[in-house]
Structures are given as structure tokens and as C-alpha cells.
PDB file of N, CA and C in Angstrom:
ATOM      1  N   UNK W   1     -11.384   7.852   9.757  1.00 85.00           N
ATOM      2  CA  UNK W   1     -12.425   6.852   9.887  1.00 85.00           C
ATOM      3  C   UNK W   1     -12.949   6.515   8.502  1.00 85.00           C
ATOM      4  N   UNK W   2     -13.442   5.244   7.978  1.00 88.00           N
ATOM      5  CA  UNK W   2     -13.763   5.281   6.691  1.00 88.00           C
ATOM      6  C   UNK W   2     -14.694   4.631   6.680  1.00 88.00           C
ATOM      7  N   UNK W   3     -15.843   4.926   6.142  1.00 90.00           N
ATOM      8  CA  UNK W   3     -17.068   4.884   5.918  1.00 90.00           C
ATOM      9  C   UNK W   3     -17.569   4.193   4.788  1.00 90.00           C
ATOM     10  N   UNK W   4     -18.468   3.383   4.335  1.00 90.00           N
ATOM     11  CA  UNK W   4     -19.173   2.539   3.506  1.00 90.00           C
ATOM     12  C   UNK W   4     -20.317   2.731   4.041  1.00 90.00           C
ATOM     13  N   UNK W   5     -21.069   3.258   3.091  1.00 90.00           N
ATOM     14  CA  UNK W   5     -22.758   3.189   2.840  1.00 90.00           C
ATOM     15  C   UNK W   5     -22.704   2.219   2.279  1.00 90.00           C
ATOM     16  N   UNK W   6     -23.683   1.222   2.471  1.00 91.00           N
ATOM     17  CA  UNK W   6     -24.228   0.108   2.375  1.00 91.00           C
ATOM     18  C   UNK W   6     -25.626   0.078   1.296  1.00 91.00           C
ATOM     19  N   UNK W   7     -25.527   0.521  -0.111  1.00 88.00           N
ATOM     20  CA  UNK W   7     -26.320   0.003  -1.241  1.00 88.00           C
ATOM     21  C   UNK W   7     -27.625  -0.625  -1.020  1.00 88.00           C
ATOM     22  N   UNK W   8     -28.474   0.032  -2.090  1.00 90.00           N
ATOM     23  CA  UNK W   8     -29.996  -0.688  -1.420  1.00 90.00           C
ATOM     24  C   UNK W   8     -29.840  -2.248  -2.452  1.00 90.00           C
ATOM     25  N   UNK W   9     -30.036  -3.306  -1.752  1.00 91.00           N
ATOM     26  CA  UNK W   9     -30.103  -4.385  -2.437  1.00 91.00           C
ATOM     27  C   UNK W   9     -28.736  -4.908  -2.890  1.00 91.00           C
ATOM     28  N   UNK W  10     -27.654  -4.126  -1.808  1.00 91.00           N
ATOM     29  CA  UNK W  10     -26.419  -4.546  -2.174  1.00 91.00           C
ATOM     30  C   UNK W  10     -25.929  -5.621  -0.955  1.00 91.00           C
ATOM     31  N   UNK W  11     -25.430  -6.625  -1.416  1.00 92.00           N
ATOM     32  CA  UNK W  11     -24.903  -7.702   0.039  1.00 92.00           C
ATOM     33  C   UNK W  11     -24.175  -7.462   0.480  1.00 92.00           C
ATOM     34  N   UNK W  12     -23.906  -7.816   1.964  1.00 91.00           N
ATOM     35  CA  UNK W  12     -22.858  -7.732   3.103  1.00 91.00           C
ATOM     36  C   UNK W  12     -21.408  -8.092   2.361  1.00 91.00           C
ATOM     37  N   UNK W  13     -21.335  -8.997   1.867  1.00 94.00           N
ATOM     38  CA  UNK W  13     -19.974  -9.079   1.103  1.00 94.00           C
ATOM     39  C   UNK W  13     -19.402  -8.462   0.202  1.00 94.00           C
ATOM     40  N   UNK W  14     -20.456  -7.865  -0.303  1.00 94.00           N
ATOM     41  CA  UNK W  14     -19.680  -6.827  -1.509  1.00 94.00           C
ATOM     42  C   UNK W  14     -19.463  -5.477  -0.937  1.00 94.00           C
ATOM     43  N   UNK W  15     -20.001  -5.348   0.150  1.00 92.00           N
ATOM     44  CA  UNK W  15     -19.795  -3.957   1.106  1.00 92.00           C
ATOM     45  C   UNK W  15     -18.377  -3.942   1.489  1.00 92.00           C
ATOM     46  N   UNK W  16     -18.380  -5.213   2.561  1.00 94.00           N
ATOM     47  CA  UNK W  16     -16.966  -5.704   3.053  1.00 94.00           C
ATOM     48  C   UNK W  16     -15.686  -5.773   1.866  1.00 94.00           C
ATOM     49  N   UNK W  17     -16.397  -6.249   0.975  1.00 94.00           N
ATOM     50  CA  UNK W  17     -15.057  -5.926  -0.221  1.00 94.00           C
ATOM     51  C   UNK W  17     -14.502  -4.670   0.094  1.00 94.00           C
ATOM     52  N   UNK W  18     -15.529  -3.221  -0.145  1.00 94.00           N
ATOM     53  CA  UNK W  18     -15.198  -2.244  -0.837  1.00 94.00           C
ATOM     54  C   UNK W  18     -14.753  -1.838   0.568  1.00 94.00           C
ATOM     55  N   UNK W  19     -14.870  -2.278   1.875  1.00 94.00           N
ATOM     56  CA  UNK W  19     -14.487  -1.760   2.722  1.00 94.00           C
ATOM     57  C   UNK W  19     -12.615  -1.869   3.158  1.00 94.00           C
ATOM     58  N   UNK W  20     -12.373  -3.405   2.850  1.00 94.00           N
ATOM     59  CA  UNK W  20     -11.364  -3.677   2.570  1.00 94.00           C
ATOM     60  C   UNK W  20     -10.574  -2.902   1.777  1.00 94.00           C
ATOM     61  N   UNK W  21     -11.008  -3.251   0.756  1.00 94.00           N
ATOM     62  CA  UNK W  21     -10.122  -1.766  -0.118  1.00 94.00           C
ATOM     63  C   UNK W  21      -9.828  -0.536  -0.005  1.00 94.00           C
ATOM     64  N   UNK W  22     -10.971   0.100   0.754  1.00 94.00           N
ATOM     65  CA  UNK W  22     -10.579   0.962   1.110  1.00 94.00           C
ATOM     66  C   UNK W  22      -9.248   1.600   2.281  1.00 94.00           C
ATOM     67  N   UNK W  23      -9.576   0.138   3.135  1.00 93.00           N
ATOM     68  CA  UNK W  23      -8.673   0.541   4.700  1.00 93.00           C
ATOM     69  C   UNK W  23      -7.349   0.210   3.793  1.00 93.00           C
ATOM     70  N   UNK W  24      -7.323  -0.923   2.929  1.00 93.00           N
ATOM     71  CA  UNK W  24      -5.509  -1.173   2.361  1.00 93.00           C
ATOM     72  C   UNK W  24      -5.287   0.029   1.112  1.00 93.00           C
ATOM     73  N   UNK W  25      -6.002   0.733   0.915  1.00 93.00           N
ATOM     74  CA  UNK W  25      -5.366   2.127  -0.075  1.00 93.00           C
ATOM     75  C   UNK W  25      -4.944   2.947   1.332  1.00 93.00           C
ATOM     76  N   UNK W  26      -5.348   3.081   2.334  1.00 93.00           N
ATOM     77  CA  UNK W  26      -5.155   3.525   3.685  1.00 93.00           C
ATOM     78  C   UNK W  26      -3.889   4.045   3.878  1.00 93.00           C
ATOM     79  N   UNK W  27      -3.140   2.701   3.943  1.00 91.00           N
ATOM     80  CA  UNK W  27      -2.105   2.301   4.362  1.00 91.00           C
ATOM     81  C   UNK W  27      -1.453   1.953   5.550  1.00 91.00           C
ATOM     82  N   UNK W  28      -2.846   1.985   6.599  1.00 91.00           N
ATOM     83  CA  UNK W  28      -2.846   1.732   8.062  1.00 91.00           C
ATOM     84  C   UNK W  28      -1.655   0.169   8.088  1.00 91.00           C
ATOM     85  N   UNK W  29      -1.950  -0.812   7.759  1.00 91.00           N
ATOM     86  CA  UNK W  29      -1.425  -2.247   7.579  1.00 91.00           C
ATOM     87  C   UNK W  29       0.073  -1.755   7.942  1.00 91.00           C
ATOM     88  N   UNK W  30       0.414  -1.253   6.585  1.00 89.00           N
ATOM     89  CA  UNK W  30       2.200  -1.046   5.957  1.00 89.00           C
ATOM     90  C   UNK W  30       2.644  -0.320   7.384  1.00 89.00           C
ATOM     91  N   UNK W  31       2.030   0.479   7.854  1.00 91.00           N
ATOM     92  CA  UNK W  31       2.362   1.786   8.643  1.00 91.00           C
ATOM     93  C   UNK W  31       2.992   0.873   9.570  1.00 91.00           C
ATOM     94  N   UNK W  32       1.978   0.287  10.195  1.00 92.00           N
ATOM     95  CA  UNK W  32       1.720  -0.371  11.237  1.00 92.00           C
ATOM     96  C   UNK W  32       3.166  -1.740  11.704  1.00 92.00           C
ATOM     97  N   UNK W  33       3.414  -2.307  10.054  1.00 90.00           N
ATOM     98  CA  UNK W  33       4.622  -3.409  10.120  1.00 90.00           C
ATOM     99  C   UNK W  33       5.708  -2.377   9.863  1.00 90.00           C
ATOM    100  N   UNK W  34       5.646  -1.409   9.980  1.00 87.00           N
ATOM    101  CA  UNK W  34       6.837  -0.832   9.761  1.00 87.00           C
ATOM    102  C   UNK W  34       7.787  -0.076  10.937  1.00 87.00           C
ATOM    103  N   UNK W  35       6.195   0.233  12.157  1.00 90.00           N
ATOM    104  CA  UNK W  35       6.636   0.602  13.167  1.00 90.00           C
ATOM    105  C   UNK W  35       7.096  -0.576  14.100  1.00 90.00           C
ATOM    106  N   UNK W  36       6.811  -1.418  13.856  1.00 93.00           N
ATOM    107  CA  UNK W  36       6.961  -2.824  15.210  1.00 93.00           C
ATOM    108  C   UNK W  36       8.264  -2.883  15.453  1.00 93.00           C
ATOM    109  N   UNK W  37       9.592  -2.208  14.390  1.00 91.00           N
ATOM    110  CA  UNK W  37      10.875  -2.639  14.893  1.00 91.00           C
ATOM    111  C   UNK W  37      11.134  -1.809  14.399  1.00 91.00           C
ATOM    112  N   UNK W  38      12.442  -1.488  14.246  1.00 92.00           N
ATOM    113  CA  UNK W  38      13.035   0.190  14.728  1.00 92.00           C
ATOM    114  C   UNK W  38      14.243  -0.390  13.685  1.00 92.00           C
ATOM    115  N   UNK W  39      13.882   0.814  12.624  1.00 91.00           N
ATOM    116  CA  UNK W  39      15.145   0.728  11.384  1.00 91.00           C
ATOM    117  C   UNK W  39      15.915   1.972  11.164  1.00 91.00           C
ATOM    118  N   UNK W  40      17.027   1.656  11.160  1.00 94.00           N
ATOM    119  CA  UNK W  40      18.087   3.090  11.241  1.00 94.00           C
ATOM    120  C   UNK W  40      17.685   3.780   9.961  1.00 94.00           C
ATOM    121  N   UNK W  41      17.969   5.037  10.302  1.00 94.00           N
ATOM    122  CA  UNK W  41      17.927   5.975   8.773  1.00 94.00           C
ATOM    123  C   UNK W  41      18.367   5.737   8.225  1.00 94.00           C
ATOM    124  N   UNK W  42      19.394   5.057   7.638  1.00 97.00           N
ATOM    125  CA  UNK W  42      20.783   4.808   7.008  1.00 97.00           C
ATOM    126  C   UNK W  42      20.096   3.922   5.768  1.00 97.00           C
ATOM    127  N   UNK W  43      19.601   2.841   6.411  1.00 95.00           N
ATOM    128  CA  UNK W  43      19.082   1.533   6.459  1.00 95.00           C
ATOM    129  C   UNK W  43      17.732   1.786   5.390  1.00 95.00           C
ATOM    130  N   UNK W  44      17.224   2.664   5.820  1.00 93.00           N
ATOM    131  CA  UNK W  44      15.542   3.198   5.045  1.00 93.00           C
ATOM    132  C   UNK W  44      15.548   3.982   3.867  1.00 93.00           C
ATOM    133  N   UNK W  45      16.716   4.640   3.538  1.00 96.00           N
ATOM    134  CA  UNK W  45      17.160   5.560   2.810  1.00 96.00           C
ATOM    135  C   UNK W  45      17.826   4.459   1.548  1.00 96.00           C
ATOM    136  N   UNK W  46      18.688   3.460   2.024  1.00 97.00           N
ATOM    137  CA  UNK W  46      18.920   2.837   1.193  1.00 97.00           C
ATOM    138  C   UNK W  46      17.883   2.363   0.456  1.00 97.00           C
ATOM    139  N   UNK W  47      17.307   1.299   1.412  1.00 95.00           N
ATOM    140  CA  UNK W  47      15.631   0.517   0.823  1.00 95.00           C
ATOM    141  C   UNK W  47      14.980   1.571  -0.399  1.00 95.00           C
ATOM    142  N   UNK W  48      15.042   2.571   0.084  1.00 96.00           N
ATOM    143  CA  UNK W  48      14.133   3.975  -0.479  1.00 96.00           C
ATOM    144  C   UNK W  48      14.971   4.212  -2.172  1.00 96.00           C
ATOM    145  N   UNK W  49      16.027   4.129  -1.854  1.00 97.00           N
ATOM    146  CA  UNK W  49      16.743   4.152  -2.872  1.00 97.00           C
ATOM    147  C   UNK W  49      16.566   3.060  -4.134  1.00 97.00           C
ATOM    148  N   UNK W  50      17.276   1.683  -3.722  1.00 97.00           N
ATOM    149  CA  UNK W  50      16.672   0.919  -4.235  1.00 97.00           C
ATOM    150  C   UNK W  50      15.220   0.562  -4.942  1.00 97.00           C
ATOM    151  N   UNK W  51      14.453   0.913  -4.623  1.00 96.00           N
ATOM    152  CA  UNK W  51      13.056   0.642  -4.600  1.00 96.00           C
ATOM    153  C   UNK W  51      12.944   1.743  -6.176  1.00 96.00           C
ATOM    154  N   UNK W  52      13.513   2.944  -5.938  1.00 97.00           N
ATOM    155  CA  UNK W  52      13.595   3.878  -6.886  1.00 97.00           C
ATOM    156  C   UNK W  52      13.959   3.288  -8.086  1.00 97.00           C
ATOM    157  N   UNK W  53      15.799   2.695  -7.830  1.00 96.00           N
ATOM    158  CA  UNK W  53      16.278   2.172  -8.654  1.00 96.00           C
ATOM    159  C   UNK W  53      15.253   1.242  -9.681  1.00 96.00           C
ATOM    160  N   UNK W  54      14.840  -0.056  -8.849  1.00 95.00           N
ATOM    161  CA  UNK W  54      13.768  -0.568  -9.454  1.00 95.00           C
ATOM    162  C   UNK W  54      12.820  -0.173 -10.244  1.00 95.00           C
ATOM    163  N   UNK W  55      12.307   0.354  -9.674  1.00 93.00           N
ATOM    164  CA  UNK W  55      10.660   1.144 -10.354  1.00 93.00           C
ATOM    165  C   UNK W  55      11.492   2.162 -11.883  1.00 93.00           C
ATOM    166  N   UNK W  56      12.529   2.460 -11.806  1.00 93.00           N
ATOM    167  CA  UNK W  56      12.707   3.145 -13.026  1.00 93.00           C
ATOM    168  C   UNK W  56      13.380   2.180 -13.961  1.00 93.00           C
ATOM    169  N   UNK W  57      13.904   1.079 -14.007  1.00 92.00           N
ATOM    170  CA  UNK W  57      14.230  -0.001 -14.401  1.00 92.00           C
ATOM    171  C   UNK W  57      13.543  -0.399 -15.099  1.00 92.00           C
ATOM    172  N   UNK W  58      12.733  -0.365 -14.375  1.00 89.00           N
ATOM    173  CA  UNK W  58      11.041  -1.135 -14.827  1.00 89.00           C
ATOM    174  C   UNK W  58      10.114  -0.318 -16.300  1.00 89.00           C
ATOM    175  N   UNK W  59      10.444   0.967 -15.741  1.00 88.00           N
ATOM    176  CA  UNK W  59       9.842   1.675 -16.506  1.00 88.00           C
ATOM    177  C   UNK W  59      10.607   2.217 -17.915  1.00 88.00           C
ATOM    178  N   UNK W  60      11.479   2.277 -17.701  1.00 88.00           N
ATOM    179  CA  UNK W  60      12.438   1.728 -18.890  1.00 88.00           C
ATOM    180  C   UNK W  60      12.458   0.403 -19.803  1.00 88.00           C
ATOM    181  N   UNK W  61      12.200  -0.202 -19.336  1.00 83.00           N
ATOM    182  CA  UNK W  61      12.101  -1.533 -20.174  1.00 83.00           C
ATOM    183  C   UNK W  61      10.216  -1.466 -20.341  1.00 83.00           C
ATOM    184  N   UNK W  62       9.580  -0.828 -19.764  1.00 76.00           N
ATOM    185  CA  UNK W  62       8.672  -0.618 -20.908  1.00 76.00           C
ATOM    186  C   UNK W  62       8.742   0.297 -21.838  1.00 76.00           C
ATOM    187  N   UNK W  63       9.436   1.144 -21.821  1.00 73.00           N
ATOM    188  CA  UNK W  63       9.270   2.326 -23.312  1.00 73.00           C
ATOM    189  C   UNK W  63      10.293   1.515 -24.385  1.00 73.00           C
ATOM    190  N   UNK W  64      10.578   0.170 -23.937  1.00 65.00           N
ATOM    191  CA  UNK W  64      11.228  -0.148 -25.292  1.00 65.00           C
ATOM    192  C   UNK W  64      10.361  -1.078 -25.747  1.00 65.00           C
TER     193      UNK W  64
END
């Protein structure tokens, strides 16, 4: 459950910001589109892979 105290003299919208942020660090959303259809292991492992591939790619071409 995630909780926001609400600031003295702080507005409804800037609450709702921080509330937002909070539920999408969550990760309820992702979870949620990920269960709606049914992906083989095979299939997720690759993605998983890839994604790796990427991100170190990435991080390589910043240390130069």
C-alpha cells in the first residue's frame, strides 16, 4: 500500500505528483502488461538477453 502524507500548505497536485511516482517506481503498471498475455520462456530469456546486450553497449560507449 503506499502512502503520501499530505504537507502542511502543500497542494493536492503536488501530492498526486509524488504519489504517482511513487506507484510507477512500484512497478505495479509493467507487472500488470506483462501478465495480460502469456510469453514462452524461451521468448523472455531472449528479450532478457538482449536488453543486457543493450544496456552494456551503452555503457561502453560511455567510458569512451
Amino acid at each position: 500500500m503506499i502512502i503520501v502524507n499530505v504537507k502542511d500548505n502543500e497542494s493536492v497536485d503536488r501530492a498526486l505528483k509524488r504519489f504517482k511516482k511513487k506507484f510507477e517506481r512500484t512497478g505495479v503498471l509493467k507487472e500488470l502488461r506483462a501478465r495480460t498475455f502469456f510469453e514462452k520462456p524461451s521468448v523472455s530469456k531472449r528479450k532478457q538477453k538482449e536488453r543486457a546486450k543493450y544496456k552494456q553497449q551503452l555503457f561502453a560507449n560511455d567510458n569512451y
